[in-house]
mmCIF file of C-alpha atoms in Angstrom:
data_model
loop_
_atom_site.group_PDB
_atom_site.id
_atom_site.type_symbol
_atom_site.label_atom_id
_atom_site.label_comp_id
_atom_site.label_asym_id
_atom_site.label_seq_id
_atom_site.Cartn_x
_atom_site.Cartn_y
_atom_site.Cartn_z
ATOM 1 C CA UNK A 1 7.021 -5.497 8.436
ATOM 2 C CA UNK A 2 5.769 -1.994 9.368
ATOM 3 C CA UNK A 3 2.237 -1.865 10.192
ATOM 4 C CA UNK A 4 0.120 0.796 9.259
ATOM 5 C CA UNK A 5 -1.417 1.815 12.334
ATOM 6 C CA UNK A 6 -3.804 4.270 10.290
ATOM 7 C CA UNK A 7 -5.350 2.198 7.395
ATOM 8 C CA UNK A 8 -5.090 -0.481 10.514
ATOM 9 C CA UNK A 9 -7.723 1.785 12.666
ATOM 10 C CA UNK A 10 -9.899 2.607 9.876
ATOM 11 C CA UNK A 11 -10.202 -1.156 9.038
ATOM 12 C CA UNK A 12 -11.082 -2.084 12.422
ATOM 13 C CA UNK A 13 -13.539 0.851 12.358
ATOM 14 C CA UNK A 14 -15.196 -0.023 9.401
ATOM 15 C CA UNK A 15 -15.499 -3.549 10.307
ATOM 16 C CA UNK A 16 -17.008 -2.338 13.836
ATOM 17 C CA UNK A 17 -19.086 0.133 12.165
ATOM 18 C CA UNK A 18 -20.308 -2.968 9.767
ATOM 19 C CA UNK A 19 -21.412 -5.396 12.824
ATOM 20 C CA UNK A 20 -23.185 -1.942 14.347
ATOM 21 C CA UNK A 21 -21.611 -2.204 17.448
ATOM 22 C CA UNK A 22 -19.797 0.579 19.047
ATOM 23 C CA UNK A 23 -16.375 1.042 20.776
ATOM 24 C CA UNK A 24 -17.468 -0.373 24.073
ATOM 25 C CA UNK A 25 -19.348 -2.861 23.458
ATOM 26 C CA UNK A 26 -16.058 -4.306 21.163
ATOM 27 C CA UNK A 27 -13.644 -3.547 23.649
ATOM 28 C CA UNK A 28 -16.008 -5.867 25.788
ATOM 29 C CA UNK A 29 -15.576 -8.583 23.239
ATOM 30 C CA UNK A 30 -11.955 -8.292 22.827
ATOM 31 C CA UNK A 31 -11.395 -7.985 26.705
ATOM 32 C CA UNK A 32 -9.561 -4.891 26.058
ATOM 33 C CA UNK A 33 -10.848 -1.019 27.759
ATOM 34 C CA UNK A 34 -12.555 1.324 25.536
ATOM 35 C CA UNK A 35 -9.701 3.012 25.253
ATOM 36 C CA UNK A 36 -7.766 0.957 23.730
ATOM 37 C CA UNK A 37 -9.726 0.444 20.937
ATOM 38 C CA UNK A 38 -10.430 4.353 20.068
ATOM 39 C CA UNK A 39 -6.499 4.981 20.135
ATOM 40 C CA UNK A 40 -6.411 1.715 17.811
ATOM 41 C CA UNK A 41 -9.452 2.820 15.503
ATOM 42 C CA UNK A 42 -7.247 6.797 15.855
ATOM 43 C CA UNK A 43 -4.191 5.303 14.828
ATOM 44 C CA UNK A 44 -2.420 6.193 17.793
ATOM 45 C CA UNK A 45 -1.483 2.771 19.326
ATOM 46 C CA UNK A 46 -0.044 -0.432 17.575
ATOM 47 C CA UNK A 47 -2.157 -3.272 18.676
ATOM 48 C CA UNK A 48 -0.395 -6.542 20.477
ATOM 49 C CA UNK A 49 -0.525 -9.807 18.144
ATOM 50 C CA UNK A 50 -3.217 -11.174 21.209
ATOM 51 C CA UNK A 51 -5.040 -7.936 21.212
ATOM 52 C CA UNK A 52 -4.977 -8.421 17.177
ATOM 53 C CA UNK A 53 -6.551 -11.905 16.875
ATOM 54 C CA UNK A 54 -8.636 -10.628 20.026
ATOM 55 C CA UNK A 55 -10.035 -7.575 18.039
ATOM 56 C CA UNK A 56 -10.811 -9.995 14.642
ATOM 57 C CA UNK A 57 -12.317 -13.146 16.520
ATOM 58 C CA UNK A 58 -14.918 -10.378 18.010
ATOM 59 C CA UNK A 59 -15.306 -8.541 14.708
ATOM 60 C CA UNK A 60 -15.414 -12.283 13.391
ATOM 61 C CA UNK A 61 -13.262 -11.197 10.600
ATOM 62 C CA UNK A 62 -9.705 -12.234 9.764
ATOM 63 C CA UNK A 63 -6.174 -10.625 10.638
ATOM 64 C CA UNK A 64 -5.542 -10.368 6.953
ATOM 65 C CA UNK A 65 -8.428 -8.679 6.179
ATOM 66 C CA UNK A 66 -7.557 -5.693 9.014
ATOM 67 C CA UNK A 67 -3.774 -5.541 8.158
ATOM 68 C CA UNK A 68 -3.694 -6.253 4.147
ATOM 69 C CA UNK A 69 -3.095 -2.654 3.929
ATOM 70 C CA UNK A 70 0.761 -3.694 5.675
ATOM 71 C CA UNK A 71 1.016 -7.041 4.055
ATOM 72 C CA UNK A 72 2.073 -7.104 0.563
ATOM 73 C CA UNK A 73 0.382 -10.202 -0.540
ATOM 74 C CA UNK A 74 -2.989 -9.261 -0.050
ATOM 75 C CA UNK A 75 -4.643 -9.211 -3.077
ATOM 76 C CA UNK A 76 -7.041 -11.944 -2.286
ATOM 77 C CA UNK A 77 -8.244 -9.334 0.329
ATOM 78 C CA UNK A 78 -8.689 -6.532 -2.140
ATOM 79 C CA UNK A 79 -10.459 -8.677 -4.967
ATOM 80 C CA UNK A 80 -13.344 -9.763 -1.966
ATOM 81 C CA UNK A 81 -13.727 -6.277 -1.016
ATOM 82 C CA UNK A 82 -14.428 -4.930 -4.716
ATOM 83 C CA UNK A 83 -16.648 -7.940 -5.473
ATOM 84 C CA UNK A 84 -18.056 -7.027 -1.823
ATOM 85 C CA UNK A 85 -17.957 -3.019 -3.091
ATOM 86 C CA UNK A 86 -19.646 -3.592 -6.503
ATOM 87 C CA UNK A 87 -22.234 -6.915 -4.608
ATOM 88 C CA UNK A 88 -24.976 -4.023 -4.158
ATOM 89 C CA UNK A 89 -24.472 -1.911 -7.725
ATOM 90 C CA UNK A 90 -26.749 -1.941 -10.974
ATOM 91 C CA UNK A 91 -25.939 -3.288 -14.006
ATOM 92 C CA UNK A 92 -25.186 0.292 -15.256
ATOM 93 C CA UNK A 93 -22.603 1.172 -11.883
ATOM 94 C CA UNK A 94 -21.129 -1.549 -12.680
ATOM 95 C CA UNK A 95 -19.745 -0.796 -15.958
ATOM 96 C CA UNK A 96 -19.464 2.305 -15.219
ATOM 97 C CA UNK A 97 -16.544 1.621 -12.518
ATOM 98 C CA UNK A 98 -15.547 -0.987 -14.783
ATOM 99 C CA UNK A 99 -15.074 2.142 -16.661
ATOM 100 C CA UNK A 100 -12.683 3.460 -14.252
ATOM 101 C CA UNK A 101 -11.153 1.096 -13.072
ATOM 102 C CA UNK A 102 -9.546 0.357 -16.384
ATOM 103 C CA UNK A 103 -9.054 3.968 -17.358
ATOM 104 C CA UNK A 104 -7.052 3.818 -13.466
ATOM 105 C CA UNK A 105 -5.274 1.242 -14.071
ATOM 106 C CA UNK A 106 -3.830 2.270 -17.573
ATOM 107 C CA UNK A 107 -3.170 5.390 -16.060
ATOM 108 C CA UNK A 108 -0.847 3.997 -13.312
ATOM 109 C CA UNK A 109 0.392 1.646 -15.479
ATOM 110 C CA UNK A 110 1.777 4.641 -17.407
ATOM 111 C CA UNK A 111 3.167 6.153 -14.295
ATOM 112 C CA UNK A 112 5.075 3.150 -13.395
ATOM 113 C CA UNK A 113 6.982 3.293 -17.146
ATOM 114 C CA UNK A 114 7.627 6.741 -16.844
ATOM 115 C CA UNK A 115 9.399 5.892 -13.416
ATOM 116 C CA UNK A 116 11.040 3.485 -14.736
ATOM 117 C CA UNK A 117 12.138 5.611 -17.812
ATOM 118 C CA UNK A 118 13.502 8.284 -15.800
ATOM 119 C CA UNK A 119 15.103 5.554 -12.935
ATOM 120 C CA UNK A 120 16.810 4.361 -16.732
ATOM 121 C CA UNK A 121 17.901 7.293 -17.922
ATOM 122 C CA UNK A 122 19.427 8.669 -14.136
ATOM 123 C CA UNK A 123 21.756 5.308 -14.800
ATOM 124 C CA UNK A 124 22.439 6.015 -17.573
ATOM 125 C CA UNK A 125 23.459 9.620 -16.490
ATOM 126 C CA UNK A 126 25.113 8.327 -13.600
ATOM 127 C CA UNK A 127 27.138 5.712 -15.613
ATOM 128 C CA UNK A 128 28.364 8.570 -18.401
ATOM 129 C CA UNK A 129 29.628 10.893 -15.477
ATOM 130 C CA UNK A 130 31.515 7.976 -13.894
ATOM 131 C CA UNK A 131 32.651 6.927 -17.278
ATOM 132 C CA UNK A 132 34.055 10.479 -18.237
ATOM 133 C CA UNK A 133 35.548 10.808 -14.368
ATOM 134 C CA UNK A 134 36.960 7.344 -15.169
ATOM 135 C CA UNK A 135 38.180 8.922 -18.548
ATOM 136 C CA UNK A 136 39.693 12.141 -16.898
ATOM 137 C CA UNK A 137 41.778 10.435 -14.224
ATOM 138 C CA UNK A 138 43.516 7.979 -17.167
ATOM 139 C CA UNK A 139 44.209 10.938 -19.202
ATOM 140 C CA UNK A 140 45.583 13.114 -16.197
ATOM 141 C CA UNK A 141 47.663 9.862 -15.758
ATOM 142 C CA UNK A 142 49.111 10.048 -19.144
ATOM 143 C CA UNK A 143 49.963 13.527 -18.593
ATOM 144 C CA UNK A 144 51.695 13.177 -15.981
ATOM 145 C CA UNK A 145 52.999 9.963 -17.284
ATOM 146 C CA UNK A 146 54.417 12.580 -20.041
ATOM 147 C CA UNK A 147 55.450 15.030 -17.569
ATOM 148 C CA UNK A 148 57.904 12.951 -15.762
ATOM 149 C CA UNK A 149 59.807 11.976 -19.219
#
């Protein structure tokens, strides 16, 4: 699994930026310098599995939540954060990103069939070319089949 250091940092951020601490006074919590945790929150450095379960024990959040954006079977993490997102919203917000949400999801819904259309019809242009290759080389086998008579 590759992690992404990025989304990785901004998670860790966000969840920093949520308890209203700042980068010292979590790098206190985690036993880890300052440092550390700016080049982690930049992106720059790839945090240590100890310096991982350090970092979400102090944030008092889990290590699914700050690396679902690596893991691929995180949805459970993305449902709580839009029922977290939309916790706060009026009754009109609310279907309003329902709105869009659905009008999003169609959308790359359709994206995903046309993929998969043109993925289809590459094959299927692949597989004629090999085909008619496959087609030549017989027939340039018969000729010289015919030649050597």
């Amino acid at each position: 699994m590759t992690v992404n250091t990025k989304a990785l940092g901004e998670r860790i951020k966000a969840a920093r930026n949520k308890m209203e601490i700042g980068q010292e006074k979590l790098a206190a919590l985690a036993m880890v310098e300052p440092s550390h945790i700016s080049n982690l929150e930049s992106g720059n450095e790839r945090p240590s599995l100890a310096v991982l379960c350090s970092i979400s024990k102090a944030l008092s959040v889990r290590n699914d939540e700050l690396l679902c954006d690596s893991v691929l079977k995180s949805g459970r993490v993305f449902r709580w954060e839009m029922m977290e997102t939309l916790k706060d919203c009026s009754a009109y917000e609310q279907r309003q990103l329902l709105y869009i949400l659905k009008w999003y999801k169609a959308t790359l819904r359709m994206d995903e069939d046309y993929m998969e259309a043109v993925k289809q019809l590459e094959r299927k242009k692949w597989n004629g070319k090999k085909e008619r290759g496959k087609e030549a080389a017989d027939a340039g086998g018969e000729e010289r089949d015919g030649q050597a008579d």
